[in-house]
Tab-separated table of C-alpha atoms and ligand atoms in Angstrom:
chain	number	residue	atom	x	y	z
R	25	UNK	CA	-11.386	112.397	59.892
R	26	UNK	CA	-10.209	108.932	60.164
R	27	UNK	CA	-8.250	107.445	63.098
R	28	UNK	CA	-6.337	104.249	63.852
R	29	UNK	CA	-7.335	102.239	66.952
R	30	UNK	CA	-4.610	99.910	67.796
R	31	UNK	CA	-4.585	97.462	70.800
R	32	UNK	CA	-0.857	96.439	71.271
R	33	UNK	CA	0.844	93.368	72.221
R	34	UNK	CA	0.015	90.996	69.538
R	35	UNK	CA	2.986	88.996	67.970
R	36	UNK	CA	2.926	89.447	64.192
R	37	UNK	CA	3.305	86.315	61.975
R	38	UNK	CA	2.891	85.276	58.496
R	39	UNK	CA	3.674	87.296	55.354
R	40	UNK	CA	3.299	90.638	54.078
R	41	UNK	CA	3.903	91.987	50.524
R	42	UNK	CA	5.038	95.364	49.445
R	43	UNK	CA	3.383	98.125	47.394
R	44	UNK	CA	5.311	99.829	44.504
R	45	UNK	CA	7.811	102.400	45.719
R	46	UNK	CA	6.029	105.683	46.286
R	47	UNK	CA	9.193	107.684	45.603
R	48	UNK	CA	9.760	105.799	42.327
R	49	UNK	CA	6.104	106.137	41.505
R	50	UNK	CA	5.904	109.836	41.717
R	51	UNK	CA	8.958	110.301	39.515
R	52	UNK	CA	8.303	107.761	36.830
R	53	UNK	CA	4.668	109.451	36.305
R	54	UNK	CA	6.603	112.585	35.485
R	55	UNK	CA	9.145	111.098	33.254
R	56	UNK	CA	6.627	109.171	31.397
R	57	UNK	CA	4.943	112.311	30.254
R	58	UNK	CA	8.137	113.034	28.188
R	59	UNK	CA	7.199	110.781	25.497
R	60	UNK	CA	4.343	111.433	23.026
R	61	UNK	CA	3.382	107.587	23.191
R	62	UNK	CA	1.807	105.482	25.689
R	63	UNK	CA	3.830	104.487	28.559
R	64	UNK	CA	2.436	101.555	30.821
R	65	UNK	CA	3.548	101.377	34.291
R	66	UNK	CA	3.342	98.300	36.538
R	67	UNK	CA	3.359	97.738	40.338
R	68	UNK	CA	2.033	101.287	40.836
R	69	UNK	CA	0.657	102.005	44.397
R	70	UNK	CA	-2.450	103.772	42.872
R	71	UNK	CA	-4.216	103.784	46.121
R	72	UNK	CA	-1.592	105.887	47.931
R	73	UNK	CA	-2.751	109.475	48.388
R	74	UNK	CA	0.652	111.029	47.006
R	75	UNK	CA	0.408	109.068	43.884
R	76	UNK	CA	-3.274	109.973	43.148
R	77	UNK	CA	-2.384	113.510	43.914
R	78	UNK	CA	0.203	113.279	41.235
R	79	UNK	CA	-2.058	111.499	38.747
R	80	UNK	CA	-4.658	114.352	39.183
R	81	UNK	CA	-1.949	116.974	38.690
R	82	UNK	CA	-0.902	115.417	35.408
R	83	UNK	CA	-4.427	115.151	34.131
R	84	UNK	CA	-4.877	118.986	34.886
R	85	UNK	CA	-2.044	119.618	32.294
R	86	UNK	CA	-3.556	117.458	29.789
R	87	UNK	CA	-1.882	113.986	30.160
R	88	UNK	CA	-4.196	111.201	29.373
R	89	UNK	CA	-3.875	108.785	32.407
R	90	UNK	CA	-5.829	105.576	33.048
R	91	UNK	CA	-5.497	103.291	36.109
R	92	UNK	CA	-6.392	99.478	36.249
R	93	UNK	CA	-5.485	98.207	39.638
R	94	UNK	CA	-1.770	98.649	39.999
R	95	UNK	CA	-1.314	99.482	36.251
R	96	UNK	CA	-1.130	102.919	35.025
R	97	UNK	CA	-1.144	103.828	31.355
R	98	UNK	CA	-0.031	107.469	30.516
R	99	UNK	CA	0.160	109.446	27.314
R	100	UNK	CA	1.990	112.830	27.444
R	101	UNK	CA	1.256	113.807	23.774
R	102	UNK	CA	-1.576	116.155	24.767
R	103	UNK	CA	0.081	117.981	27.699
R	104	UNK	CA	-0.295	121.734	27.673
R	105	UNK	CA	1.842	123.857	29.855
R	106	UNK	CA	-0.543	126.227	31.400
R	107	UNK	CA	-3.272	124.658	33.634
R	108	UNK	CA	-1.297	123.779	36.873
R	109	UNK	CA	-3.159	124.315	39.988
R	110	UNK	CA	-2.056	127.288	42.192
R	111	UNK	CA	-3.095	126.539	45.697
R	112	UNK	CA	0.173	126.420	47.343
R	113	UNK	CA	-0.617	124.052	50.218
R	114	UNK	CA	-1.698	121.431	47.875
R	115	UNK	CA	1.386	121.498	45.632
R	116	UNK	CA	3.700	118.574	46.304
R	117	UNK	CA	7.482	118.960	46.217
R	118	UNK	CA	7.667	116.823	42.994
R	119	UNK	CA	6.271	119.691	41.188
R	120	UNK	CA	9.777	120.883	41.040
R	121	UNK	CA	10.474	117.809	38.767
R	122	UNK	CA	7.400	118.795	36.815
R	123	UNK	CA	9.159	122.126	35.945
R	124	UNK	CA	12.140	120.009	34.615
R	125	UNK	CA	10.180	117.928	32.571
R	126	UNK	CA	8.072	120.419	30.939
R	127	UNK	CA	11.177	122.701	30.494
R	128	UNK	CA	12.882	119.834	28.763
R	129	UNK	CA	9.932	119.077	26.612
R	130	UNK	CA	8.765	122.528	25.752
R	131	UNK	CA	11.673	124.903	26.491
R	132	UNK	CA	9.490	126.855	28.928
R	133	UNK	CA	7.440	126.044	31.986
R	134	UNK	CA	5.614	127.598	35.076
R	135	UNK	CA	4.746	125.701	38.006
R	136	UNK	CA	3.396	126.690	41.413
R	137	UNK	CA	6.163	126.621	44.307
R	138	UNK	CA	5.826	123.795	46.338
R	139	UNK	CA	3.701	124.221	49.644
R	140	UNK	CA	4.436	123.589	53.211
R	141	UNK	CA	5.900	120.606	54.616
R	142	UNK	CA	6.325	119.339	58.059
R	143	UNK	CA	10.070	118.283	57.892
R	144	UNK	CA	11.166	121.798	58.331
R	145	UNK	CA	12.754	123.967	55.714
R	146	UNK	CA	13.221	122.057	52.296
R	147	UNK	CA	15.048	124.237	49.901
R	148	UNK	CA	14.983	124.019	46.051
R	149	UNK	CA	18.207	125.990	45.380
R	150	UNK	CA	19.829	122.862	43.743
R	151	UNK	CA	16.908	122.406	41.450
R	152	UNK	CA	17.143	125.900	40.263
R	153	UNK	CA	20.888	125.608	40.043
R	154	UNK	CA	20.667	122.560	37.907
R	155	UNK	CA	18.144	123.985	35.383
R	156	UNK	CA	20.220	127.181	35.033
R	157	UNK	CA	23.327	125.105	34.308
R	158	UNK	CA	21.241	123.534	31.393
R	159	UNK	CA	20.703	127.184	29.973
R	160	UNK	CA	17.379	128.035	31.588
R	161	UNK	CA	16.565	131.352	33.081
R	162	UNK	CA	14.437	130.640	36.198
R	163	UNK	CA	12.750	133.098	38.525
R	164	UNK	CA	10.129	133.092	41.280
R	165	UNK	CA	7.140	135.182	40.492
R	166	UNK	CA	5.583	137.318	43.250
R	167	UNK	CA	2.255	135.253	42.968
R	168	UNK	CA	4.135	131.965	44.089
R	169	UNK	CA	5.238	130.296	40.834
R	170	UNK	CA	8.409	129.306	39.469
R	171	UNK	CA	9.036	130.277	35.886
R	172	UNK	CA	11.728	128.739	33.578
R	173	UNK	CA	12.537	129.322	30.100
R	174	UNK	CA	15.576	128.530	27.689
R	175	UNK	CA	16.931	130.865	25.131
R	176	UNK	CA	16.238	128.222	22.194
R	177	UNK	CA	13.513	125.470	22.042
R	178	UNK	CA	15.808	122.801	23.922
R	179	UNK	CA	18.084	122.914	26.904
R	180	UNK	CA	21.683	122.372	26.437
R	181	UNK	CA	23.795	119.774	28.022
R	182	UNK	CA	26.238	120.916	30.795
R	183	UNK	CA	28.103	119.953	33.860
R	184	UNK	CA	26.044	120.094	36.993
R	185	UNK	CA	27.983	119.993	40.317
R	186	UNK	CA	25.701	119.364	43.173
R	187	UNK	CA	27.024	120.617	46.570
R	188	UNK	CA	24.907	118.005	48.366
R	189	UNK	CA	23.796	114.822	46.649
R	190	UNK	CA	19.912	115.734	46.759
R	191	UNK	CA	17.640	113.120	45.535
R	192	UNK	CA	15.252	115.603	44.014
R	193	UNK	CA	17.878	117.733	42.177
R	194	UNK	CA	19.514	114.661	40.919
R	195	UNK	CA	16.139	113.403	39.460
R	196	UNK	CA	15.431	116.977	38.205
R	197	UNK	CA	18.848	117.039	36.353
R	198	UNK	CA	18.100	113.711	34.830
R	199	UNK	CA	14.647	114.466	33.662
R	200	UNK	CA	15.380	117.751	32.208
R	201	UNK	CA	18.601	116.870	30.421
R	202	UNK	CA	17.505	113.672	28.603
R	203	UNK	CA	15.892	115.786	25.763
R	204	UNK	CA	18.784	118.533	25.869
R	205	UNK	CA	21.167	119.230	23.339
R	206	UNK	CA	24.497	117.425	23.882
R	207	UNK	CA	25.884	115.764	27.078
R	208	UNK	CA	25.180	116.600	30.716
R	209	UNK	CA	27.308	115.201	33.606
R	210	UNK	CA	25.851	115.331	37.180
R	211	UNK	CA	28.660	115.280	39.712
R	212	UNK	CA	27.839	114.309	43.412
R	213	UNK	CA	24.698	112.726	42.299
R	214	UNK	CA	22.292	110.893	44.834
R	215	UNK	CA	22.423	107.122	44.456
R	216	UNK	CA	18.943	106.133	45.711
R	217	UNK	CA	17.386	103.028	44.246
R	218	UNK	CA	14.425	105.261	43.206
R	219	UNK	CA	16.832	107.311	40.970
R	220	UNK	CA	18.018	104.103	39.338
R	221	UNK	CA	14.476	103.086	38.607
R	222	UNK	CA	13.768	106.430	37.160
R	223	UNK	CA	16.699	106.173	34.869
R	224	UNK	CA	15.869	102.667	34.019
R	225	UNK	CA	12.446	103.803	32.743
R	226	UNK	CA	13.714	106.644	30.878
R	227	UNK	CA	16.585	104.415	29.067
R	228	UNK	CA	13.694	102.014	28.214
R	229	UNK	CA	11.888	105.208	26.692
R	230	UNK	CA	15.193	105.643	24.533
R	231	UNK	CA	17.099	108.031	26.718
R	232	UNK	CA	20.726	107.581	27.132
R	233	UNK	CA	21.683	107.701	30.847
R	234	UNK	CA	24.772	106.135	32.280
R	235	UNK	CA	26.397	105.899	35.669
R	236	UNK	CA	23.041	105.974	37.804
R	237	UNK	CA	23.630	104.605	41.143
R	238	UNK	CA	27.175	106.091	41.224
R	239	UNK	CA	28.049	109.682	41.889
R	240	UNK	CA	28.615	110.559	38.433
R	241	UNK	CA	25.703	110.260	35.942
R	242	UNK	CA	26.163	110.975	32.198
R	243	UNK	CA	23.381	111.838	29.898
R	244	UNK	CA	23.416	112.057	26.232
R	245	UNK	CA	20.496	114.090	25.145
R	246	UNK	CA	18.168	112.579	22.488
R	247	UNK	CA	15.475	114.249	20.137
R	248	UNK	CA	12.598	112.128	21.253
R	249	UNK	CA	11.399	109.559	23.823
R	250	UNK	CA	9.168	106.721	22.869
R	251	UNK	CA	6.451	104.664	24.653
R	252	UNK	CA	7.557	101.615	26.775
R	253	UNK	CA	6.190	99.186	29.563
R	254	UNK	CA	7.788	99.293	32.906
R	255	UNK	CA	7.646	97.758	36.363
R	256	UNK	CA	8.691	99.950	39.311
R	257	UNK	CA	10.613	98.543	42.294
R	258	UNK	CA	9.022	97.586	45.505
R	259	UNK	CA	8.918	100.199	48.433
R	260	UNK	CA	12.048	99.830	50.605
R	261	UNK	CA	10.572	102.335	53.148
R	262	UNK	CA	7.560	99.841	53.628
R	263	UNK	CA	10.033	96.916	54.002
R	264	UNK	CA	11.748	98.791	56.520
R	265	UNK	CA	8.689	99.762	58.502
R	266	UNK	CA	7.382	95.960	58.350
R	267	UNK	CA	10.877	94.778	59.528
R	268	UNK	CA	10.623	97.036	62.536
R	269	UNK	CA	7.015	95.848	63.052
R	270	UNK	CA	8.257	92.240	63.315
R	271	UNK	CA	11.092	93.198	65.485
R	272	UNK	CA	9.012	95.171	67.940
R	273	UNK	CA	6.288	92.687	68.388
R	274	UNK	CA	8.761	89.817	68.912
R	275	UNK	CA	7.174	88.527	65.683
R	276	UNK	CA	8.512	86.642	62.735
R	277	UNK	CA	7.506	87.075	59.214
R	278	UNK	CA	8.481	87.097	55.544
R	279	UNK	CA	8.391	90.343	53.594
R	280	UNK	CA	7.476	89.125	50.284
R	281	UNK	CA	9.323	90.766	47.298
R	282	UNK	CA	11.515	92.975	49.761
R	283	UNK	CA	14.613	93.887	48.254
R	284	UNK	CA	17.518	93.105	50.753
R	285	UNK	CA	20.025	94.755	48.550
R	286	UNK	CA	18.157	98.245	49.140
R	287	UNK	CA	18.135	97.894	52.770
R	288	UNK	CA	21.647	97.056	53.789
R	289	UNK	CA	22.344	99.946	56.390
R	290	UNK	CA	18.865	99.385	58.081
R	291	UNK	CA	19.486	95.601	58.286
R	292	UNK	CA	22.928	96.231	59.812
R	293	UNK	CA	21.386	98.336	62.484
R	294	UNK	CA	18.511	95.880	63.247
R	295	UNK	CA	21.097	93.135	63.549
R	296	UNK	CA	23.106	95.175	66.174
R	297	UNK	CA	19.945	95.611	68.012
R	298	UNK	CA	19.416	91.967	68.095
R	299	UNK	CA	16.888	91.193	65.299
R	300	UNK	CA	17.396	88.259	63.054
R	301	UNK	CA	17.155	89.118	59.367
R	302	UNK	CA	17.908	86.918	56.450
R	303	UNK	CA	16.781	86.816	52.795
R	304	UNK	CA	15.788	84.364	50.312
R	305	UNK	CA	14.603	84.464	46.588
R	306	UNK	CA	10.969	85.059	48.026
R	307	UNK	CA	12.006	88.248	50.174
R	308	UNK	CA	13.250	89.215	53.658
R	309	UNK	CA	12.631	87.018	56.864
R	310	UNK	CA	12.637	88.938	60.102
R	311	UNK	CA	12.496	87.531	63.569
R	312	UNK	CA	12.253	89.637	66.486
R	313	UNK	CA	14.040	89.064	69.849
R	314	UNK	CA	12.871	89.496	73.533
R	315	UNK	CA	15.531	92.015	74.258
R	316	UNK	CA	16.800	95.022	72.115
R	317	UNK	CA	20.199	96.287	72.509
R	318	UNK	CA	20.761	100.062	72.236
R	319	UNK	CA	22.606	101.534	69.442
R	320	UNK	CA	23.797	104.828	67.659
R	321	UNK	CA	22.180	105.835	64.456
R	322	UNK	CA	23.276	108.609	62.009
R	323	UNK	CA	21.001	109.246	58.952
R	324	UNK	CA	22.828	109.614	55.669
R	325	UNK	CA	22.201	109.495	52.050
R	326	UNK	CA	22.003	106.314	50.385
R	327	UNK	CA	23.559	103.938	50.939
R	328	UNK	CA	23.655	105.225	54.612
R	329	UNK	CA	20.898	104.885	57.074
R	330	UNK	CA	17.724	106.360	55.544
R	331	UNK	CA	16.317	109.433	57.106
R	332	UNK	CA	12.794	108.203	56.377
R	333	UNK	CA	13.531	105.102	58.529
R	334	UNK	CA	14.831	106.919	61.749
R	335	UNK	CA	11.375	107.892	62.970
R	336	UNK	CA	10.133	104.354	62.420
R	337	UNK	CA	13.249	102.888	64.463
R	338	UNK	CA	12.769	105.308	67.347
R	339	UNK	CA	9.990	103.266	68.996
R	340	UNK	CA	12.309	100.215	68.861
R	341	UNK	CA	15.210	102.067	70.543
R	342	UNK	CA	12.744	103.370	73.135
R	343	UNK	CA	12.395	99.687	74.232
R	344	UNK	CA	16.039	98.814	74.042
R	345	UNK	CA	18.362	98.390	76.999
R	346	UNK	CA	20.150	101.544	77.754
R	347	UNK	CA	20.612	104.729	75.891
R	348	UNK	CA	20.540	105.152	72.113
R	349	UNK	CA	21.418	108.230	69.916
R	350	UNK	CA	19.763	109.248	66.553
R	351	UNK	CA	21.602	111.996	64.781
R	352	UNK	CA	19.631	113.419	61.831
R	353	UNK	CA	21.912	114.889	59.103
R	354	UNK	CA	19.599	114.960	56.017
R	355	UNK	CA	16.945	117.316	57.347
R	356	UNK	CA	17.583	120.120	59.688
R	357	UNK	CA	14.716	119.032	61.876
R	358	UNK	CA	12.844	115.895	61.726
R	359	UNK	CA	11.729	114.838	65.110
R	360	UNK	CA	7.952	115.607	64.982
R	361	UNK	CA	7.341	111.991	66.068
R	362	UNK	CA	9.287	112.496	69.379
R	363	UNK	CA	6.532	114.536	71.303
R	364	UNK	CA	4.025	111.992	70.224
R	365	UNK	CA	6.120	109.063	71.314
R	366	UNK	CA	6.789	110.884	74.730
R	367	UNK	CA	2.910	110.744	75.244
R	368	UNK	CA	3.340	107.080	75.090
R	369	UNK	CA	5.738	106.983	77.692
R	370	UNK	CA	9.136	107.032	75.572
R	371	UNK	CA	11.996	108.807	77.061
R	372	UNK	CA	13.557	110.920	74.465
R	373	UNK	CA	15.488	114.321	74.487
R	374	UNK	CA	16.183	116.186	71.457
R	375	UNK	CA	19.267	118.431	71.555
R	376	UNK	CA	19.953	120.203	68.071
R	377	UNK	CA	20.174	117.409	65.449
R	378	UNK	CA	20.327	114.435	67.896
R	379	UNK	CA	17.656	112.480	69.703
R	380	UNK	CA	18.868	110.854	72.897
R	381	UNK	CA	16.564	107.831	73.564
R	382	UNK	CA	16.749	106.080	77.004
R	383	UNK	CA	15.170	102.716	77.008
R	384	UNK	CA	11.901	102.061	78.930
R	385	UNK	CA	10.197	98.789	80.015
R	386	UNK	CA	7.179	99.372	77.987
R	387	UNK	CA	5.208	101.907	76.070
R	388	UNK	CA	1.630	102.939	77.039
R	389	UNK	CA	-1.194	103.414	74.607
R	390	UNK	CA	-2.248	107.090	74.135
R	391	UNK	CA	-3.904	109.524	71.918
R	392	UNK	CA	-1.507	110.705	69.459
R	393	UNK	CA	-1.327	112.397	65.948
R	394	UNK	CA	0.524	111.575	62.874
R	395	UNK	CA	2.302	114.955	62.144
R	396	UNK	CA	3.934	113.562	58.887
R	397	UNK	CA	4.052	110.361	56.848
R	398	UNK	CA	6.854	108.639	58.527
R	399	UNK	CA	6.159	110.197	61.955
R	400	UNK	CA	2.752	108.378	61.466
R	401	UNK	CA	4.232	105.013	60.639
R	402	UNK	CA	6.349	105.383	63.871
R	403	UNK	CA	3.323	105.825	65.858
R	404	UNK	CA	1.735	102.661	64.295
R	405	UNK	CA	4.902	100.649	65.238
R	406	UNK	CA	4.762	102.178	68.817
R	407	UNK	CA	1.131	101.172	69.026
R	408	UNK	CA	1.663	97.615	67.921
R	409	UNK	CA	4.047	97.184	70.926
R	410	UNK	CA	2.237	99.411	73.515
R	411	UNK	CA	0.108	98.274	76.600
R	412	UNK	CA	-3.457	99.174	76.214
R	413	UNK	CA	-5.087	101.096	73.337
R	414	UNK	CA	-3.421	103.607	71.014
R	415	UNK	CA	-5.524	106.187	69.039
R	416	UNK	CA	-3.821	107.802	66.038
R	417	UNK	CA	-5.398	110.702	64.351
R	418	UNK	CA	-4.350	112.414	60.941
R	419	UNK	CA	-4.279	108.989	59.359
R	420	UNK	CA	-4.219	110.536	55.967
R	421	UNK	CA	-0.686	111.269	56.436
R	422	UNK	CA	0.072	107.591	56.606
R	423	UNK	CA	-2.099	106.824	53.640
R	424	UNK	CA	0.243	109.244	51.572
R	425	UNK	CA	2.782	106.235	51.657
R	426	UNK	CA	1.216	102.889	52.683
R	427	UNK	CA	-1.640	101.418	50.963
R	428	UNK	CA	-4.130	99.985	53.627
R	429	UNK	CA	-1.465	99.366	56.155
R	430	UNK	CA	-4.247	98.349	58.671
R	431	UNK	CA	-5.340	95.458	56.455
R	432	UNK	CA	-1.751	94.287	55.960
R	433	UNK	CA	-0.965	94.415	59.853
R	434	UNK	CA	-4.392	92.761	60.483
R	435	UNK	CA	-3.553	89.985	58.194
R	436	UNK	CA	-0.196	89.577	60.274
R	437	UNK	CA	-2.162	89.360	63.514
R	438	UNK	CA	-2.430	92.866	64.611
R	439	UNK	CA	-5.373	94.382	66.467
R	440	UNK	CA	-5.883	97.739	64.270
R	441	UNK	CA	-8.762	99.276	62.976
R	442	UNK	CA	-9.695	102.392	61.071
R	443	UNK	CA	-12.640	104.424	62.291
R	444	UNK	CA	-14.208	107.473	60.878
R	445	UNK	CA	-15.519	110.277	62.930
A	517	EPU	N1	18.030	120.436	49.787
A	517	EPU	C1	18.494	121.610	49.649
A	517	EPU	N2	18.434	122.310	48.298
A	517	EPU	C2	17.691	121.607	47.277
A	517	EPU	C3	17.050	120.326	47.629
A	517	EPU	C4	17.317	119.785	48.719
A	517	EPU	O1	19.197	122.193	50.478
A	517	EPU	O2	17.459	122.120	46.105
A	517	EPU	C5	18.069	119.918	51.144
A	517	EPU	C6	16.586	119.550	51.760
A	517	EPU	O3	16.259	120.840	52.388
A	517	EPU	C7	16.656	118.360	52.634
A	517	EPU	C8	17.866	117.572	51.991
A	517	EPU	O4	18.576	118.683	51.191
A	517	EPU	O5	17.249	118.873	53.815
A	517	EPU	C9	17.324	116.353	51.244
A	517	EPU	O6	16.603	116.560	50.397
A	517	EPU	P1	16.456	115.763	49.051
A	517	EPU	O7	16.364	116.734	47.740
A	517	EPU	O8	17.551	114.715	48.985
A	517	EPU	O9	15.005	114.985	49.204
A	517	EPU	P2	13.850	115.144	48.370
A	517	EPU	O10	13.963	114.712	47.010
A	517	EPU	O11	13.084	116.468	48.713
A	517	EPU	C10	13.236	112.613	48.805
A	517	EPU	C11	12.162	111.711	49.314
A	517	EPU	C12	11.898	111.970	50.779
A	517	EPU	C13	13.215	111.619	51.383
A	517	EPU	C14	14.490	112.371	51.008
A	517	EPU	C15	15.735	111.879	51.407
A	517	EPU	C16	10.569	111.871	47.393
A	517	EPU	C17	9.276	112.234	46.975
A	517	EPU	N3	10.948	112.334	48.598
A	517	EPU	O12	13.014	113.957	49.125
A	517	EPU	O13	10.909	111.077	51.187
A	517	EPU	O14	13.227	111.883	52.815
A	517	EPU	O15	14.238	112.301	49.301
A	517	EPU	O16	15.972	110.638	51.220
A	517	EPU	O17	11.345	111.126	46.845
A	517	EPU	C18	9.086	110.343	52.369
A	517	EPU	O18	8.938	109.470	51.666
A	517	EPU	O19	8.573	110.379	53.515
A	517	EPU	C19	10.152	111.483	52.239
A	517	EPU	C20	10.030	112.584	52.901
């Protein structure tokens, strides 16, 4: 088991660069297997645990995947439909997208149901609904699989009206329909930048997808997709995490290749809190302040305030003057980080979907546990500002979405080390 030991109180300065976006990488890997030719992907965060798990999963079903630094070459011509692992705990949520891609390619598919998750109940009804709209019969088997089949060898284009702009269901609709017969229209689609990235990759493979980044996406099915080369976008959640790290340590640094246009709602909130943020052609410059103002946050789908950033913003609000609120609307329950932050002296009360945060003078180092990826990032942020030593266990959760975060923070002047028991 690995832990992080952090001695807080160091002002962070310098520059940091971002990895490729995890939530883009996981989807483009799946989409790339729709072609029977080589797809070369650049800027891939191949040291992130979630990306490594996904690559293993694709190899298990016969895809040829090679990695070289941050380049991944993938060839889906030898995929077979039958070898997916069945240990439910190890099945990531993106296996739902694999169901869509295999169904789109072969007309039938069977994948294990995604395993447990620490963000509370995460449903897949919209994924099933979308695949059914495209003509598939989908059923859950008693041994924990999702099985889908379409009447002919190809899905049929259709109108898919999502009653919530789910990121995953939008991506599944895109992936499964690009090889379908006819036209598909996705209404109330999600607009996250990672979805735009996915569609850009598929279009460069020969798909015909229009309207991504708006709430109506139109896909004209094609018979075949071809090989291509593609560079994925930088990770906006990492950018946001480093922005808060600069802010909370009263530091000042450049987030190289950070995409300001992907982070507007977070930037607006950080500015309200008193953080100076500007952008240049090189990236995003952040300058912390000595005093933080309280504010109210409501998480929303893109371009609203990202749910993934609310845990990360919580330590900053814990040190702000006065009372802040954080209302979570995307997940039913996403306050795992609160109990851990309370061990560090934060004053937070959760009532239903809202955390009430009363600012304190300082956070104290403590022994805490990363209960999920962003909760873990929140603890790292808190540790950077806390008095004395913070010890974070379950570091593998943080590794799921940040490549060697400790090295990057050390380069900025943080006192953080990874220790192995
Ligand atoms: N939902 C349904 N039915 C569905 C699908 C989703 O009710 O069929 C609900 C979920 O239960 C959840 C909400 O809708 O409460 C949001 O789910 P969504 O489908 O939009 O999210 P996702 O595709 O499962 C992605 C990211 C998450 C991020 C969310 C929201 C990936 C791999 N994951 O999940 O990222 O929080 O979008 O922006 O892209 C993370 O990176 O730490 C992370 C959790």
